[in-house]
Coordinates of C-alpha atoms in Angstrom, one line a residue:
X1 CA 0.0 0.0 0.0
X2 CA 1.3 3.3 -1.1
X3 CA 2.3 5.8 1.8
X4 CA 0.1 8.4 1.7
X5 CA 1.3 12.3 0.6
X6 CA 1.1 14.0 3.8
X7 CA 2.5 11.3 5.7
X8 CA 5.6 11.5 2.8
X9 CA 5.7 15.4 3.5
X10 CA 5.6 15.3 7.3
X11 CA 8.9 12.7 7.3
X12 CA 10.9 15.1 4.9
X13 CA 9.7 18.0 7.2
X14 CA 11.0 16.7 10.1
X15 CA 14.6 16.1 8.7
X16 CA 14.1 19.8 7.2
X17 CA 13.3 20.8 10.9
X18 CA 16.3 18.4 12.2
X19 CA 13.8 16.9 14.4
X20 CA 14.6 13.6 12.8
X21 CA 18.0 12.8 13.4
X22 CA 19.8 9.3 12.6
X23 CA 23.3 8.5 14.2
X24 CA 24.2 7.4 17.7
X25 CA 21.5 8.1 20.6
X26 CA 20.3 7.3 24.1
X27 CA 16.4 7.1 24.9
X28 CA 15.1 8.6 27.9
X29 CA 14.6 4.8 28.6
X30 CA 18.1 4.2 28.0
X31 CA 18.1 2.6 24.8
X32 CA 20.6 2.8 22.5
X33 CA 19.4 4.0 18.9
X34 CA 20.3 4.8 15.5
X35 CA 17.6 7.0 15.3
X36 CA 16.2 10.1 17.5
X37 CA 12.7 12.3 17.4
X38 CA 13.1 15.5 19.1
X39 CA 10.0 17.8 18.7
X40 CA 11.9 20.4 20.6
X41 CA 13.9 21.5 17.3
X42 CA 10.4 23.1 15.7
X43 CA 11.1 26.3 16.8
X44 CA 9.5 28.6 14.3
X45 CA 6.0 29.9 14.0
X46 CA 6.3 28.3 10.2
X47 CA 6.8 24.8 11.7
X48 CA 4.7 25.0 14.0
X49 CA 1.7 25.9 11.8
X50 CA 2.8 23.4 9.3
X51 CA 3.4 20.8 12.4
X52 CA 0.0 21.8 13.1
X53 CA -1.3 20.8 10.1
X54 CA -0.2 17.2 10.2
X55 CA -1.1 16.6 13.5
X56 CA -4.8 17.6 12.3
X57 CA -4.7 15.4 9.5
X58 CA -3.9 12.3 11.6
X59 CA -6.6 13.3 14.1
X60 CA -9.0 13.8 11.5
X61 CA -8.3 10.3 10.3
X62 CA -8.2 8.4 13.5
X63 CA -10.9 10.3 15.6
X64 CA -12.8 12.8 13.9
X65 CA -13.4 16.3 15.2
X66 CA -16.2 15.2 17.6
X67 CA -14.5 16.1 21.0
X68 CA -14.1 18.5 23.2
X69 CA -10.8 19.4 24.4
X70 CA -7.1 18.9 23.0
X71 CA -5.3 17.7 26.1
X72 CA -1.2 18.4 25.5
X73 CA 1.0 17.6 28.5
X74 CA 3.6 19.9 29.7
X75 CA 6.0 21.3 28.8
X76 CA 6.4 19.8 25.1
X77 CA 2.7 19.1 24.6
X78 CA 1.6 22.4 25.2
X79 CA 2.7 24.1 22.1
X80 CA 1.3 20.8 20.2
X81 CA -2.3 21.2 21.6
X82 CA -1.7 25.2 20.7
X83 CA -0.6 24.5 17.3
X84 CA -2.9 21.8 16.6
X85 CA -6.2 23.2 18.1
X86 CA -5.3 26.2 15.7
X87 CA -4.9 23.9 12.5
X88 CA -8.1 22.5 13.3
X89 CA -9.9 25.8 13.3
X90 CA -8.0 26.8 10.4
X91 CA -8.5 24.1 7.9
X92 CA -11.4 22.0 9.3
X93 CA -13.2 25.5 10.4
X94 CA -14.3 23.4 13.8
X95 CA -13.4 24.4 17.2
X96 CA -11.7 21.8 19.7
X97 CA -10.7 23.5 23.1
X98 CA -6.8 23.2 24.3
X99 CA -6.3 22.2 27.6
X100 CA -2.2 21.7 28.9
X101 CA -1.3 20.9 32.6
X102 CA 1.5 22.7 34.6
X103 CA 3.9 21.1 36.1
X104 CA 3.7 23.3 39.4
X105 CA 0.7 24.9 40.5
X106 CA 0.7 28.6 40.6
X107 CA 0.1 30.0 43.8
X108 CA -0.9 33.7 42.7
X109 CA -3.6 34.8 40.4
X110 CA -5.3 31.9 38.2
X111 CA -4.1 29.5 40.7
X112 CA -4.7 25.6 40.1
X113 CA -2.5 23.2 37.7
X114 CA -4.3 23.7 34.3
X115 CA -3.5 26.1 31.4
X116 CA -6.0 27.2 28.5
X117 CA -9.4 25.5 28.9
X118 CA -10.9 24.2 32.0
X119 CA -12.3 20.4 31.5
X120 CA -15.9 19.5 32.5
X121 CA -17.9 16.7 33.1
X122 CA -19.1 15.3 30.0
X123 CA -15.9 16.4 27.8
X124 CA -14.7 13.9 25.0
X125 CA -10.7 14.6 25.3
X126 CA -7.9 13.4 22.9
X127 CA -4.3 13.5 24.5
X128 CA -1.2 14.7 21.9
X129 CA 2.2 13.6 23.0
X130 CA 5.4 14.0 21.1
X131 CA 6.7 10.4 21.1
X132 CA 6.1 7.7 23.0
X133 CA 8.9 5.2 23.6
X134 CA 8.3 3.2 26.6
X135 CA 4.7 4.7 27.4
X136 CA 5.3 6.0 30.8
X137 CA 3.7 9.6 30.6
X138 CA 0.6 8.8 29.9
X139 CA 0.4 7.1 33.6
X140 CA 1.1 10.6 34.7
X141 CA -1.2 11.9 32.1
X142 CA -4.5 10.8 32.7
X143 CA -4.9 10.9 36.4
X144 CA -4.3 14.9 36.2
X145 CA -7.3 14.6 33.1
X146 CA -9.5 12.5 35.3
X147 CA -9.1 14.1 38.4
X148 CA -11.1 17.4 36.6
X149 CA -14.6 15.9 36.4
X150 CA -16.4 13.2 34.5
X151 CA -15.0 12.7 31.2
X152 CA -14.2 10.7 28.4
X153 CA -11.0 10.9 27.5
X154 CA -11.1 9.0 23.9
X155 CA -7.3 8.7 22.9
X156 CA -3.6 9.5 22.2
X157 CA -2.0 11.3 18.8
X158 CA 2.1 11.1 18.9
X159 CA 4.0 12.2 16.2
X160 CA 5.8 9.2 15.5
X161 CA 5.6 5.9 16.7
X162 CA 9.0 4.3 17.5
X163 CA 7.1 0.5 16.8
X164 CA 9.3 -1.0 19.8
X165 CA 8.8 -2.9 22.9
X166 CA 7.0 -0.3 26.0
X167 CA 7.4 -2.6 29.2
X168 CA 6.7 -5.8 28.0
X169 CA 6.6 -7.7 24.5
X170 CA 4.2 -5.5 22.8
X171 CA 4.9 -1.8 21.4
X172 CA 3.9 1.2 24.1
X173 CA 1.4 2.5 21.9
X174 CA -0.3 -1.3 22.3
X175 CA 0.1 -1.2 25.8
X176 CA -1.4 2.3 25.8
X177 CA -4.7 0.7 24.1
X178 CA -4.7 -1.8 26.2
X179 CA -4.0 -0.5 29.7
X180 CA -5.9 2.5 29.3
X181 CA -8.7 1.2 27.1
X182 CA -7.4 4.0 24.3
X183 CA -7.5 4.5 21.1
X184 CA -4.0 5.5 19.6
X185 CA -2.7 6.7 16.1
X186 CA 0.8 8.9 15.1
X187 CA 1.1 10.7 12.2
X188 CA 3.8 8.1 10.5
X189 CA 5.3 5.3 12.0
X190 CA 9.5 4.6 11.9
X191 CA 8.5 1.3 9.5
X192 CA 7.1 4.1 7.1
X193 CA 9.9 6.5 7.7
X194 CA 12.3 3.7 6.8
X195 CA 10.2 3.0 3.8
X196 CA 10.2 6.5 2.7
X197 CA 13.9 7.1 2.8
X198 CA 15.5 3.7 2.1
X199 CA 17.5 4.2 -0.3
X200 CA 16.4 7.6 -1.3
X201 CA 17.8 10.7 -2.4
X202 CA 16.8 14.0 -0.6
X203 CA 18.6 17.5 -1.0
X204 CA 21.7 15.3 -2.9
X205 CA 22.3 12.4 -0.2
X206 CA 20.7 9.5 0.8
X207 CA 19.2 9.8 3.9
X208 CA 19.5 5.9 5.0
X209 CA 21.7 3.5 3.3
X210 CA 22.6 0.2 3.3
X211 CA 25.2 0.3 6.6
X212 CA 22.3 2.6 8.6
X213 CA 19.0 0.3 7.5
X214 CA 21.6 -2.6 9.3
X215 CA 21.9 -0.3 12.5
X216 CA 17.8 -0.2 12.5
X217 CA 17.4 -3.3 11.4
X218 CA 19.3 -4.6 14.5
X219 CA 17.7 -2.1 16.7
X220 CA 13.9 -3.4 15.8
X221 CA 15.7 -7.0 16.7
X222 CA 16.3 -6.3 20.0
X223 CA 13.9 -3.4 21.1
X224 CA 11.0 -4.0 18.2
X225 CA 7.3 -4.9 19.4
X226 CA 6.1 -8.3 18.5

């Protein structure tokens, strides 16, 4: 099955970004990878709206627009659910309320541990994360969500999903599903990436070749999700 356009777009956007980045790395989780994701390198109100955009798109296709709030976890997810939420209104000309948490609660003025939207009983929420490797935030995650009121929080968006082992045998974005009874989607995952740029010329070199498809390929052996 062909990959589709935007996904294509969004993998050569985040080497243009340098948010994709392929060499020698340590996970949080202390894994050692060929491959890194770091969505702190969009730092420009063009990425942004274009980063925007994608995440949309894969919410669009995974969920729909008929929820309430765009729940982005601090610090990184905050400028996701800003980004996104905006994209949404933009381009789908619906509007989804953003809702991010802070990590220490203010004790002057608007004082309590949530930024942008408050969340009410009833809401239908969708989480966005950056990447999720070993699936450990969203533990931290949902309580804060939960702990506002009644709601239905209906799923995860990541960016991309690293497709290897969370805790157990099964990939973190499984174990997301299945723990948490979520739904979960990413805009690409690193099987497409690898698909996309096998092999491939882009801006006059190619971006994986032979010796670094070995290095993932013996990365997926030992860390990849059955």
């Amino acid at each position: 099955m062909a990959l589709e356009e935007y996904k294509k777009e969004f993998i050569e956007f985040m080497i243009d970004c340098e948010v994709l980045r392929f060499g020698d790395f340590v996970t949080k989780s202390g894994r050692r990878t060929p491959f890194f994701v770091n969505t702190g390198f969009y730092r420009t109100g063009t990425q942004l709206n274009r980063l925007g955009e994608y995440y949309a798109k894969a919410i669009q296709d995974a969920f729909g627009f008929d929820f309430d709030i765009l729940f982005g976890p601090a610090y990184k997810g905050i400028p996701l659910a800003v980004a996104t939420t905006m994209a949404i209104s933009e381009y789908y000309d619906t509007d989804i309320r953003y809702c991010s948490n802070r990590k220490e609660i203010k004790d002057h003025g608007d004082k309590g541990i949530l930024l942008g939207s408050p969340i009410r009983d009833h809401d239908r929420v969708v989480i966005i994360e950056d990447v999720t490797t070993a699936g450990t935030s969203i533990g931290e995650t949902l309580p804060i969500i939960r702990a506002q009121g009644d709601v239905d929080v209906l799923g995860l968006v990541v960016s991309v999903d690293r497709m290897e082992r969370g805790t157990g045998n099964k990939s973190a974005l499984k174990e997301i599903e299945e723990n948490y009874g979520l739904k979960t989607t990413a805009i690409v995952t690193m099987k497409e990436v690898v698909e996309h740029l096998y092999n491939r010329t882009y801006h006059g070199r190619v971006v994986i070749d032979d010796s670094l498809k070995r290095a993932i390929d013996a990365y997926y052996e030992q860390y990849g999700a059955e």
